[in-house]
CSV table of C-alpha atoms in Angstrom, one decimal:
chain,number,residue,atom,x,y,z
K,517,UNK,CA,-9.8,-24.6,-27.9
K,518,UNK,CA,-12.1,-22.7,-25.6
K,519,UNK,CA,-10.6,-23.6,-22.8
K,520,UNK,CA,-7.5,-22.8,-23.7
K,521,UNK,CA,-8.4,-19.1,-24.8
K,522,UNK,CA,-9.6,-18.7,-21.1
K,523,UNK,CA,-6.2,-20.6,-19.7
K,524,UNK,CA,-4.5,-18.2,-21.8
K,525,UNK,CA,-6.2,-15.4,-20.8
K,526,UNK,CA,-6.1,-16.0,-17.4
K,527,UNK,CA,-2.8,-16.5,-17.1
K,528,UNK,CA,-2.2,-13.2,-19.2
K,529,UNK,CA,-3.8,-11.1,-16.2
K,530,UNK,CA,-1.7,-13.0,-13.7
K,531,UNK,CA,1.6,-11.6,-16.1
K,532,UNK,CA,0.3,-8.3,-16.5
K,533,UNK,CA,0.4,-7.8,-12.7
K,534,UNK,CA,-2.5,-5.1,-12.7
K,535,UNK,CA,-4.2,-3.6,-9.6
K,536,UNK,CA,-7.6,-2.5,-10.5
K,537,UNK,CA,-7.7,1.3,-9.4
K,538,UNK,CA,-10.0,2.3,-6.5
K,539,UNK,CA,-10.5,5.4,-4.8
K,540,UNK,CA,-13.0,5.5,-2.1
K,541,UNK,CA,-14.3,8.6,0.4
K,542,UNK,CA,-13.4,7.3,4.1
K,543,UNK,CA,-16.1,10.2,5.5
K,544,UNK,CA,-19.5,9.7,5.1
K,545,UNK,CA,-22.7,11.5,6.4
K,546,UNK,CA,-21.8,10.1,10.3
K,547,UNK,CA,-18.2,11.4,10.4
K,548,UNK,CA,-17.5,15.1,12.1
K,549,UNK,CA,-18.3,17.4,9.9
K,550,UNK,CA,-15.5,19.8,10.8
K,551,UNK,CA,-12.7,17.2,10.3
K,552,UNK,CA,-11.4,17.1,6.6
K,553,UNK,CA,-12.9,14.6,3.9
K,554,UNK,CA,-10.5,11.7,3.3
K,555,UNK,CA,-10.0,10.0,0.1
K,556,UNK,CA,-8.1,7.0,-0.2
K,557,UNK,CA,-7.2,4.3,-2.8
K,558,UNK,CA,-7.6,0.7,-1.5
K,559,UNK,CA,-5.6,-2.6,-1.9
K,560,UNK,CA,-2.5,-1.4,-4.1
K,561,UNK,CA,0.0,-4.1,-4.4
K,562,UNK,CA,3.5,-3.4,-3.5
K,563,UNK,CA,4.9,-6.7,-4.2
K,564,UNK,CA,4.3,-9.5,-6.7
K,565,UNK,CA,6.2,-12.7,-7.7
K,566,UNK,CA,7.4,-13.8,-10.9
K,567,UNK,CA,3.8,-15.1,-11.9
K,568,UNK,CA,1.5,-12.3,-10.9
K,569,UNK,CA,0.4,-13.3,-7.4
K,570,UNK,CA,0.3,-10.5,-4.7
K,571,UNK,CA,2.5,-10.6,-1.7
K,572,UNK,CA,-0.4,-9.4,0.2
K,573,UNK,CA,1.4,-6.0,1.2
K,574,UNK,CA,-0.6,-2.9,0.0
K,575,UNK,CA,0.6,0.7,0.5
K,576,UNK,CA,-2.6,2.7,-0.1
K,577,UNK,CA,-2.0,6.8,-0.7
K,578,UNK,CA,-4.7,8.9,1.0
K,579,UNK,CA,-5.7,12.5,0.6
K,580,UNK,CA,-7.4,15.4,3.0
K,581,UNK,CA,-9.4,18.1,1.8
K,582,UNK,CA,-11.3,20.6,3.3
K,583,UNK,CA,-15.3,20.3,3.5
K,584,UNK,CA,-15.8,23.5,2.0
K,585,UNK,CA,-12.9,24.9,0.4
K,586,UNK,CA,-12.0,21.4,-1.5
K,587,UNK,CA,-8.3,22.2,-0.9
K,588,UNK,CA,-5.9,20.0,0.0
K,589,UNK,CA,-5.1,19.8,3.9
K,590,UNK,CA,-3.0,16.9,4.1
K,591,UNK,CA,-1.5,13.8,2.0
K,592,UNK,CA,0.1,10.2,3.1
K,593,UNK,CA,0.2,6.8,3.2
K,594,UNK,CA,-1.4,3.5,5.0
K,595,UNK,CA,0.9,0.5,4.9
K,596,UNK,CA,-0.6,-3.0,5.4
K,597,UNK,CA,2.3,-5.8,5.7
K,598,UNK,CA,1.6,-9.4,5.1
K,599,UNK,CA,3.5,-12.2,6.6
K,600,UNK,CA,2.3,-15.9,6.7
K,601,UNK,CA,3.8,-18.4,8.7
K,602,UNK,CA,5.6,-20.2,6.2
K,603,UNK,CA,7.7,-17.1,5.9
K,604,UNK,CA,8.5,-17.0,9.4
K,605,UNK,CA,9.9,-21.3,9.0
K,606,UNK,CA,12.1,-20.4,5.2
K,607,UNK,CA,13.0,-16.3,5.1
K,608,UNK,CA,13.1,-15.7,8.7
K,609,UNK,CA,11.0,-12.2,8.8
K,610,UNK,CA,9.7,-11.6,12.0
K,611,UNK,CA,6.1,-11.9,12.8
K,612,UNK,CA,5.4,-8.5,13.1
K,613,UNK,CA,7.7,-5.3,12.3
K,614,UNK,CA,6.3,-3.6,15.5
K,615,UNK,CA,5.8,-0.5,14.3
K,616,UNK,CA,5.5,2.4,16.3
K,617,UNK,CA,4.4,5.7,16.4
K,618,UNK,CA,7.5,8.0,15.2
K,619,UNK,CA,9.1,5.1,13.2
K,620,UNK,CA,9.8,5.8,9.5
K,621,UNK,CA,9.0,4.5,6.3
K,622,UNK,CA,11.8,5.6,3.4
K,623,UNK,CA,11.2,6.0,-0.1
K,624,UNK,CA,14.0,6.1,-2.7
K,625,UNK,CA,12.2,7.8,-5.8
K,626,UNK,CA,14.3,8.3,-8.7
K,627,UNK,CA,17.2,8.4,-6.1
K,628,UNK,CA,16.0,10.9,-3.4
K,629,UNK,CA,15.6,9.8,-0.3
K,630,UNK,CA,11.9,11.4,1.3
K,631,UNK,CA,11.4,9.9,4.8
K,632,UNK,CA,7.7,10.4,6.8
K,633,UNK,CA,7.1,9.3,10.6
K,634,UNK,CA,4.3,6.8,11.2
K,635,UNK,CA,1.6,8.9,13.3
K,636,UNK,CA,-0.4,5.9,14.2
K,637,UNK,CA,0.4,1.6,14.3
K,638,UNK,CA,-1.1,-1.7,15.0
K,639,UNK,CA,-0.5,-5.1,14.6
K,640,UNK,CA,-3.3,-8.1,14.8
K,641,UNK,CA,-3.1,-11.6,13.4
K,642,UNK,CA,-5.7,-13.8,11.4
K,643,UNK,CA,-6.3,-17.8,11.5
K,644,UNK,CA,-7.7,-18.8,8.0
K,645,UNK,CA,-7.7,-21.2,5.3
K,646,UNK,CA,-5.0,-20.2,2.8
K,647,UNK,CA,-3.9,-21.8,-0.3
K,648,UNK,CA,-5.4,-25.3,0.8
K,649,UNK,CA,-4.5,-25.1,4.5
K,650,UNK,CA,-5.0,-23.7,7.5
K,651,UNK,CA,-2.4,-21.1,8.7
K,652,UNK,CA,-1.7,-17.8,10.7
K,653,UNK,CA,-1.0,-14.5,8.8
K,654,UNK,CA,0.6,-11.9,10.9
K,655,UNK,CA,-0.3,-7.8,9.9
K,656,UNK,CA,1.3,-4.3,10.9
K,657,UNK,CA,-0.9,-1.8,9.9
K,658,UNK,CA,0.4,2.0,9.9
K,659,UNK,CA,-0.6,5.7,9.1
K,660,UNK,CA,2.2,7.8,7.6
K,661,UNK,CA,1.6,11.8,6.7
K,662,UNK,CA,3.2,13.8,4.0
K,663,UNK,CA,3.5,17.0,2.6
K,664,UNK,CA,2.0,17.2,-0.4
K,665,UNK,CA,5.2,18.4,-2.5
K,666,UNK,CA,6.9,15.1,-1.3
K,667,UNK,CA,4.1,13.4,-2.5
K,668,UNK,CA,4.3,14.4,-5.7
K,669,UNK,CA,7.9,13.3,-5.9
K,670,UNK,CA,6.8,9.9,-4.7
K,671,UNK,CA,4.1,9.5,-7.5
K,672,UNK,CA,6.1,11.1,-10.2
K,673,UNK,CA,8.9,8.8,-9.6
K,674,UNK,CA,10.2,6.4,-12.3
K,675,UNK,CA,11.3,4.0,-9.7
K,676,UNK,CA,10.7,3.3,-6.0
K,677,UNK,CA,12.6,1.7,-3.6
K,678,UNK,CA,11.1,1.8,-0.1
K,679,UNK,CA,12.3,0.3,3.6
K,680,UNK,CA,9.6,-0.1,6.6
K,681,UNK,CA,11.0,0.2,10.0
K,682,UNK,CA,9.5,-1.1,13.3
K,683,UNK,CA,10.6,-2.1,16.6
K,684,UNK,CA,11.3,-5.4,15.5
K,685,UNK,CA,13.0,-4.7,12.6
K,686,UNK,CA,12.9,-3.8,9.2
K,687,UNK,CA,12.1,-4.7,5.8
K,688,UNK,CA,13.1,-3.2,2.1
K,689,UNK,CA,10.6,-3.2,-1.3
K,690,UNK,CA,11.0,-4.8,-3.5
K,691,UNK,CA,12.7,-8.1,-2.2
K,692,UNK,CA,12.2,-11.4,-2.2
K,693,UNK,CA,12.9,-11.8,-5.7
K,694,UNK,CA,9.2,-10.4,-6.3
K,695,UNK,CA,9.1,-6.8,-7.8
K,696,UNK,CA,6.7,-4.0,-7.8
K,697,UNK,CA,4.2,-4.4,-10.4
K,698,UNK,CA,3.8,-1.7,-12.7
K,699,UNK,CA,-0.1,-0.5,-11.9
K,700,UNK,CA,1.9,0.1,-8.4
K,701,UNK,CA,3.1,2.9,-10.3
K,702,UNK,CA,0.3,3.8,-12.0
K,703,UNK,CA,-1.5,3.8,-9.6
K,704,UNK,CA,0.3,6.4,-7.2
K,705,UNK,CA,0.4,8.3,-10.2
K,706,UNK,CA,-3.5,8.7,-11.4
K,707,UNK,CA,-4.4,9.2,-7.8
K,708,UNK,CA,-1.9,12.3,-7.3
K,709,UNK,CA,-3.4,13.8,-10.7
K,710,UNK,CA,-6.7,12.8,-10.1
K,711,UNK,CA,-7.0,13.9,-6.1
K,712,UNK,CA,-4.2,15.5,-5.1
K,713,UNK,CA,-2.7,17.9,-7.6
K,714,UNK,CA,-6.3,19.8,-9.3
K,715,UNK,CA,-7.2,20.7,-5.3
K,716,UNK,CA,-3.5,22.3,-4.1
C-alpha cells in the first residue's frame, strides 16, 4: 500500500506539470560594477507531453536593474531549444534553428502580436546517455531584449502562443501535441511582480 501512495504521488507531480520557481542574480562580486545587475529565472519549461515530461526547451525571463538606483534598465528573454536525434529521424526539425543576431521570436499573448530581435545566438551540441541510450541533442541558445511594458503583456497574458525563427527555419509553441504547462505561466507571471514591476 506504501508503494502505491509514492507511485501515486509520483505520477501526480508528473500530471501537475510544475516548474519549481527559481530566480538567481547573474552578477556577482567579479562582474563590472558599472554594468547593470541581472536577474534571471532558470529552467522554465515551455513544452510538456501529455504525461508531464519536459520537452527540454526553456524560455527563462531576465531583468536589468541599476546598481544603485534598483530601477529597471532593461527586460527579456533567453531561449534554450532542445532537439534530440530521434526528432530529427520521425518530425523532421532541423538540427539547429540557426539563429541569428536580428532574427525574431513572436509571442501571441491574449492575441497581440509583440515581436523582439535576438541580440545575441549560439548553437552547440551534446553526446550523452539519454533515456537508456546514447544519443546527440542539438541546442540554439539565444538573447532577446524587451521593453518592459511588452513584458508585462507577455506575463499578464492568459495564453501564449510563440514562433522562434532562425536561419534554418522555424518553429511554433506549443506543438507537437505537448502544451505549455501551466507553472509556464505562472512562472512569467511571479517573476514580472516579483522583479520587474515594484522597480519601474
Amino acid at each position: 500500500m506504501r508503494y502505491l501512495a509514492i507511485s501515486i504521488l509520483f505520477l501526480a507531480t508528473l500530471a501537475g506539470c510544475t516548474t519549481p520557481y527559481a530566480v538567481v542574480e547573474e552578477t556577482d562580486k567579479f562582474a563590472d560594477p558599472n554594468k547593470p545587475a541581472r536577474y534571471a529565472l532558470r529552467s522554465n519549461d515551455i513544452l510538456r507531453n501529455e504525461i508531464g515530461i519536459s520537452h527540454g526547451d526553456l524560455l527563462d525571463p531576465y531583468v536589468e536593474r541599476d546598481r544603485k538606483t534598483g530601477k529597471v534598465i532593461s527586460t527579456g528573454f533567453v531561449l534554450l531549444r532542445t532537439v534530440s536525434e530521434p526528432e530529427l529521424i520521425w518530425i523532421g526539425a532541423p538540427k539547429w534553428l540557426g539563429i541569428r543576431p536580428g532574427d525574431e521570436i513572436e509571442f501571441l499573448a491574449d492575441g497581440e502580436r509583440i515581436a523582439f530581435k535576438a541580440v545575441s545566438a549560439r548553437t552547440y551540441h551534446n553526446f550523452g546517455y539519454y533515456n537508456g541510450a546514447n544519443m546527440t541533442k542539438y541546442f540554439d541558445q539565444a538573447v532577446y531584449t524587451s521593453e518592459p511594458q511588452q513584458f508585462a503583456k507577455i506575463a499578464n497574458a492568459k495564453n501564449i502562443e510563440i514562433k522562434v525563427n532562425g536561419g534554418n527555419g522555424n518553429t511554433v509553441y506549443p506543438s507537437n501535441n505537448a502544451r505549455m504547462p501551466d507553472s509556464f505561466y505562472e512562472n512569467l507571471r511571479r517573476f514580472y511582480i516579483e522583479q520587474v514591476e515594484p522597480f519601474l
